[in-house]
Tab-separated table of C-alpha atoms in Angstrom:
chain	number	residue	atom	x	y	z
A	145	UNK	CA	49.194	-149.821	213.262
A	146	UNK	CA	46.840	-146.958	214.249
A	147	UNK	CA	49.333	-144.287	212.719
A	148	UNK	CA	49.737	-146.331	209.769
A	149	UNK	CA	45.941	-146.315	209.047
A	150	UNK	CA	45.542	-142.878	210.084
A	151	UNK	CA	48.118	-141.861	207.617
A	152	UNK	CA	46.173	-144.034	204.696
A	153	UNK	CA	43.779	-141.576	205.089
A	154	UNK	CA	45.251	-138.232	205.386
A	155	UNK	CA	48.538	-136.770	204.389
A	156	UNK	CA	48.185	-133.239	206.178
A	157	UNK	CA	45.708	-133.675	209.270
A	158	UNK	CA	45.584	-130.288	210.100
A	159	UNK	CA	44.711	-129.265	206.524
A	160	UNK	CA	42.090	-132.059	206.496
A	161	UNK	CA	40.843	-131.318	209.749
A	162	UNK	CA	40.335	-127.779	209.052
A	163	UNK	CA	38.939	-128.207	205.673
A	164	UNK	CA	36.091	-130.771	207.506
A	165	UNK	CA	34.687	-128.343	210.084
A	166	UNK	CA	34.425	-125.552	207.374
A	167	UNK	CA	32.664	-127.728	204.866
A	168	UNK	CA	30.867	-128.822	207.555
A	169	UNK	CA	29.657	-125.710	208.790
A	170	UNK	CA	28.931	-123.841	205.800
A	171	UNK	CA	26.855	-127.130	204.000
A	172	UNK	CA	24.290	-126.858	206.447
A	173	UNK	CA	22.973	-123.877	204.876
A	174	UNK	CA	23.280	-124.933	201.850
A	175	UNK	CA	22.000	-127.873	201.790
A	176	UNK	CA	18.858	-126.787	203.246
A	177	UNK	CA	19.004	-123.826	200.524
A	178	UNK	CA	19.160	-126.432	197.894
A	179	UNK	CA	16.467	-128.621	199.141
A	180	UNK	CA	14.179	-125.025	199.139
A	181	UNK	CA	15.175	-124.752	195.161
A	182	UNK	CA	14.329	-128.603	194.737
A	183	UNK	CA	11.087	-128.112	196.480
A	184	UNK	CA	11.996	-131.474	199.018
A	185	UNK	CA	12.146	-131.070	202.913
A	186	UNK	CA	14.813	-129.365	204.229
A	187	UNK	CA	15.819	-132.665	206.242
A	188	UNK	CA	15.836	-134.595	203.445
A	189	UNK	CA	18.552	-132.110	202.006
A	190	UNK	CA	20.577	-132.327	205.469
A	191	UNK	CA	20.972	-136.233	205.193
A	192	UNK	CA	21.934	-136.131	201.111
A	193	UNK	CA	24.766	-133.941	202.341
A	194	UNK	CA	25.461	-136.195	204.964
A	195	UNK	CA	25.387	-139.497	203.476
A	196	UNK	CA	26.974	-138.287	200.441
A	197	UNK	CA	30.204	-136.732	202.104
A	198	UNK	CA	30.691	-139.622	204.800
A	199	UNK	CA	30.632	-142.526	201.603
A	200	UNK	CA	32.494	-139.700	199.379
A	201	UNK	CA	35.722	-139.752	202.238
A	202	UNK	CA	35.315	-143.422	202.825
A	203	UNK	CA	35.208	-144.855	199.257
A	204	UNK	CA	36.249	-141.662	197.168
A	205	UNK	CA	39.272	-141.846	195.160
A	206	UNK	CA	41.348	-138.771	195.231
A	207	UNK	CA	42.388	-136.554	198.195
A	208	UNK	CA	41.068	-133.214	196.914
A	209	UNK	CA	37.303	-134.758	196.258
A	210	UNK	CA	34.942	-132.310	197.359
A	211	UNK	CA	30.948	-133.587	197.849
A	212	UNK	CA	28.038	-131.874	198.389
A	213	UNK	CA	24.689	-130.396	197.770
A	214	UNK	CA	24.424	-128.762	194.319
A	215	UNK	CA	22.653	-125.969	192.699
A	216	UNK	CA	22.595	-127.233	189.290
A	217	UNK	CA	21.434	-130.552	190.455
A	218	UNK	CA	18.559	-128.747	191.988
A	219	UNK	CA	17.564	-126.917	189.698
A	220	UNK	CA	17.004	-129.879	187.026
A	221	UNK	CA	14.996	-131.706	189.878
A	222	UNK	CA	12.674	-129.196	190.337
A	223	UNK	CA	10.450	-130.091	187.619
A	224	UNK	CA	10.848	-133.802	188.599
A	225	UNK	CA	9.561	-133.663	192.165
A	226	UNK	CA	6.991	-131.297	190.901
A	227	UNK	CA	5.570	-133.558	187.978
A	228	UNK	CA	5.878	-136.609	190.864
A	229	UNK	CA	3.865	-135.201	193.038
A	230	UNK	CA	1.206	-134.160	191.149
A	231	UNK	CA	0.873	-137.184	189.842
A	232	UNK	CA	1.158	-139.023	192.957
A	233	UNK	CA	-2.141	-136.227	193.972
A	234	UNK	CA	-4.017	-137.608	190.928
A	235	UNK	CA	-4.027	-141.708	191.518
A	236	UNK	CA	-7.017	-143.603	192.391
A	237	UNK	CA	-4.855	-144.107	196.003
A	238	UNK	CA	-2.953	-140.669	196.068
A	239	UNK	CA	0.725	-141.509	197.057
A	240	UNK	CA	2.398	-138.578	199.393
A	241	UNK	CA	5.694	-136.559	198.146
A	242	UNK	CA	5.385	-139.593	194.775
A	243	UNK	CA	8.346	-136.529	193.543
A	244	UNK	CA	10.565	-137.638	196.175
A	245	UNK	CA	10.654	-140.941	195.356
A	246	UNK	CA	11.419	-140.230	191.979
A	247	UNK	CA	14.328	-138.382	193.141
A	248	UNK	CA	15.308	-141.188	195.322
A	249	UNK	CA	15.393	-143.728	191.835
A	250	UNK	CA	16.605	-141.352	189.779
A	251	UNK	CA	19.952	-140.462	192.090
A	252	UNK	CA	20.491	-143.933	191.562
A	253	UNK	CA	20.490	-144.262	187.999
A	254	UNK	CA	22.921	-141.090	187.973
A	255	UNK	CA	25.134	-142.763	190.237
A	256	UNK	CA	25.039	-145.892	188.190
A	257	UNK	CA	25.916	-143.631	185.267
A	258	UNK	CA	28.839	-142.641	187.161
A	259	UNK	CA	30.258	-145.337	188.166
A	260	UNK	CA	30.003	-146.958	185.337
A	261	UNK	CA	31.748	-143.610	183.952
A	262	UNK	CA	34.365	-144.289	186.449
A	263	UNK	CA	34.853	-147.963	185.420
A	264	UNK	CA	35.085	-147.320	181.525
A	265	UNK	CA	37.433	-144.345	182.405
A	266	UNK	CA	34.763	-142.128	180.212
A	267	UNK	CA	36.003	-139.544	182.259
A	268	UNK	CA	38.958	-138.524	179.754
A	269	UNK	CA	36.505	-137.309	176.759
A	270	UNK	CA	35.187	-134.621	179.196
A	271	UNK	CA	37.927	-132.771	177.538
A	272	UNK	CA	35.775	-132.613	174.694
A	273	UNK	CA	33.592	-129.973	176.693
A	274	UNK	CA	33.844	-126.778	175.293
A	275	UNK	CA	34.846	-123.932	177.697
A	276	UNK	CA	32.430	-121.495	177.192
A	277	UNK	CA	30.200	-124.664	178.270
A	278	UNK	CA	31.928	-125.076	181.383
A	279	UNK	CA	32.175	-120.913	182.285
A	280	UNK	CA	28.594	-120.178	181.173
A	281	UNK	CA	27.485	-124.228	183.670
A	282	UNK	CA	29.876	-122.127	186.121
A	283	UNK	CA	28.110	-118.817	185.948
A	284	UNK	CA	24.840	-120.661	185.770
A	285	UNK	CA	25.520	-122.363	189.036
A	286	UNK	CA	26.834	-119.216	190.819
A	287	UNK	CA	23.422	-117.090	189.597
A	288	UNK	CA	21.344	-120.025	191.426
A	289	UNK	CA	23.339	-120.025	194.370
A	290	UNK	CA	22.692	-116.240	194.827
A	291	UNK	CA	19.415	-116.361	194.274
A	292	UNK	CA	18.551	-119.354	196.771
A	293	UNK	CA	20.617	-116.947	199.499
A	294	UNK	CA	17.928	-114.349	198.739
A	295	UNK	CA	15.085	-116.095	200.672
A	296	UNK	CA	17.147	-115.619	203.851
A	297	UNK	CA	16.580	-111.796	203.578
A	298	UNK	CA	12.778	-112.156	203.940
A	299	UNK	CA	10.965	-112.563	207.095
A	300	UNK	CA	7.923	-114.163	208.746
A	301	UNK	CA	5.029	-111.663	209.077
A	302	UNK	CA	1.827	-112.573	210.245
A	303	UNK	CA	2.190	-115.828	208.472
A	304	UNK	CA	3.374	-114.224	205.011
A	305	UNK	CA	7.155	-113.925	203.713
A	306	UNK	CA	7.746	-110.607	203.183
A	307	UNK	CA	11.372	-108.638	202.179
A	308	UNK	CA	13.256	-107.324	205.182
A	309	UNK	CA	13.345	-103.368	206.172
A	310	UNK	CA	14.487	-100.700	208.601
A	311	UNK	CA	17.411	-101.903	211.185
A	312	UNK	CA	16.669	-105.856	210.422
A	313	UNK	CA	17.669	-105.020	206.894
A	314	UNK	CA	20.941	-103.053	207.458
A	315	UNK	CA	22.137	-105.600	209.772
A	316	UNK	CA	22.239	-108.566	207.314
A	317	UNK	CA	23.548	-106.461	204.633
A	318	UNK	CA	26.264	-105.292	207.692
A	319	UNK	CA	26.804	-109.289	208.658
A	320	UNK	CA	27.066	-110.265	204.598
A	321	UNK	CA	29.631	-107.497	203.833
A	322	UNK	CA	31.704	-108.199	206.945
A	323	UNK	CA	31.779	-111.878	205.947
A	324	UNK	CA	32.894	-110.979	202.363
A	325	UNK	CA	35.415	-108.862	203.316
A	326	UNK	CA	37.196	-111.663	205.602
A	327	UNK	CA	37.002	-114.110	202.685
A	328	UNK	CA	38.596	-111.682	200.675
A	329	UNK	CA	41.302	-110.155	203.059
A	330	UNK	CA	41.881	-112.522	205.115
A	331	UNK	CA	43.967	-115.549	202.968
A	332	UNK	CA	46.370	-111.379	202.233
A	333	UNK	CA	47.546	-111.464	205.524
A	334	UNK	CA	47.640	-115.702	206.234
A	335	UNK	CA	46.739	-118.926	204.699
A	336	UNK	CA	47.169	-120.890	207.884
A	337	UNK	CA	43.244	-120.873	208.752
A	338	UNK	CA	40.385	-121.366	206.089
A	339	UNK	CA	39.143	-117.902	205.677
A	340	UNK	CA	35.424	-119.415	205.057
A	341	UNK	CA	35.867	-120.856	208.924
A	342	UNK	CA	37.139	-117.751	209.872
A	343	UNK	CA	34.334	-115.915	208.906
A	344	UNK	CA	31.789	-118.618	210.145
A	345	UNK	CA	32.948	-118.648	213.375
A	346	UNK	CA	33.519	-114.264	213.852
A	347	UNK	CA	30.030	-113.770	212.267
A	348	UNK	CA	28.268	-116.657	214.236
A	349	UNK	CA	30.038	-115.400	217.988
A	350	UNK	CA	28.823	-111.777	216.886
A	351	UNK	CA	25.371	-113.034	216.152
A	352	UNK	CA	24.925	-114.959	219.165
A	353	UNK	CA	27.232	-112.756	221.823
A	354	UNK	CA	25.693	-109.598	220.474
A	355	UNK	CA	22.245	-111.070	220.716
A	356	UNK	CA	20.921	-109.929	217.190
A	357	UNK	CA	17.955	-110.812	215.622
A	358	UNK	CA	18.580	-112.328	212.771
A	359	UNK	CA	17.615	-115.164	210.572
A	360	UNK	CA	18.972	-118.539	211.687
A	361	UNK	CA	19.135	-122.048	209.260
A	362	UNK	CA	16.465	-122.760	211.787
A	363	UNK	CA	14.378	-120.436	211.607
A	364	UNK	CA	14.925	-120.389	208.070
A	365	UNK	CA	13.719	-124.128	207.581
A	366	UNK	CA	10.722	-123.492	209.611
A	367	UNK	CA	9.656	-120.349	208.090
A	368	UNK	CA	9.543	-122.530	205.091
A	369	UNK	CA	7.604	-124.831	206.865
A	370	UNK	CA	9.660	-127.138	208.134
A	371	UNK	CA	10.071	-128.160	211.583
A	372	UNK	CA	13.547	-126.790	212.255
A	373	UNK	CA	16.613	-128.848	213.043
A	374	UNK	CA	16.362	-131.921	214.978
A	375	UNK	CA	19.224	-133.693	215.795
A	376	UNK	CA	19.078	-137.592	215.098
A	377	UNK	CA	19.930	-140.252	212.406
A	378	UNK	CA	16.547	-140.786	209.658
A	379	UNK	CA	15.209	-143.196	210.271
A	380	UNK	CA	13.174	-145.341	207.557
């Protein structure tokens, strides 16, 4: 009975397994990079991730369904959060982070929107989207990405964010080559291993092992002024 459930849910579990600790590992950075560019805590960006890829592999559809934080989603909430919260600043009883509950309402509406998508099967006339749309959305997408990677080449100095120099400097730009260079060479020589987790896990040992000083997501969220990474469920 257990391998027959197990079995409902995955095809290839050393693929799947795999697949889940890389996305895993490398959506923690992102989805604190995204909440950054959205201009929402960075914990608030930690749980979207989480709640949206543990309903997305319990209720999703189709085996290759990939969920996550998004840069073009961030992007267009930007101005939303923004225009909440200054108008939560302006009432007669000023309402704290009024953005982020627009964001909360407004996810729902797009997820109604999908669904509903989903029921209708609407999702057969996105055929009808040009491609140039789709490579500039693409190219789009990858520009904001880039730039919300930039922010982890600044550092904390005497309370101001300034651009990294010297040593410090060489050393990221050392750590980001090496890690493109494994996600590039490495699926040449063998498939048999995510490259991505590869890298993770060879960057992160020399990091740690080889004691360097180097931005970490945490330090990252509380240069931004968070309060770094907790661990523990939300709690509302």
């Amino acid at each position: 009975m257990t391998a027959r459930l197990f079995r409902n849910f995955t095809f290839d579990p050393k693929a799947d397994i795999l697949s889940g600790i890389t996305v895993a590992l490398a959506l923690v950075p992102e989805a604190v990079a995204f909440a950054f560019v959205a201009g929402v805590d960075p914990l608030v960006g930690l749980y979207g991730a989480f709640m949206m890829g543990l309903i997305t592999s319990l209720f999703g559809g189709r085996p290759g369904m990939i969920s996550g934080a998004t840069g073009a989603m961030a992007v267009v909430m930007v101005h939303l959060i923004a225009q909440g919260n200054a108008i939560g600043d302006t009432l007669a009883s000023p309402i704290e982070n009024l953005g982020l509950y627009w964001l909360f309402i407004t996810l729902l509406i797009v997820g109604a929107i999908q669904i509903s998508a989903g029921l209708f099967r609407l999702g057969k006339f996105v055929r009808l989207i040009p491609y140039p749309v789709m490579l500039r959305f693409v190219n789009g997408l990858a520009i904001v990405i880039f730039l919300s990677q930039l922010g982890l080449f600044k550092t904390n100095v005497a309370g101001e964010m300034v651009w990294m120099q010297g040593t410090q400097l060489y050393i990221m730009l050392g750590l980001v080559a090496l890690t493109m260079a494994i996600m590039y060479l490495l699926p040449k020589l063998t498939k048999a291993i995510p490259s991505a987790l590869v890298a993770i896990i060879v960057i992160a040992s020399i990091t740690i092992f080889g004691g360097l000083d180097v931005p970490t997501v945490g330090s990252f969220i509380r240069d931004g002024g968070g309060q770094g990474l907790e661990g523990g469920l939300p709690v509302f």
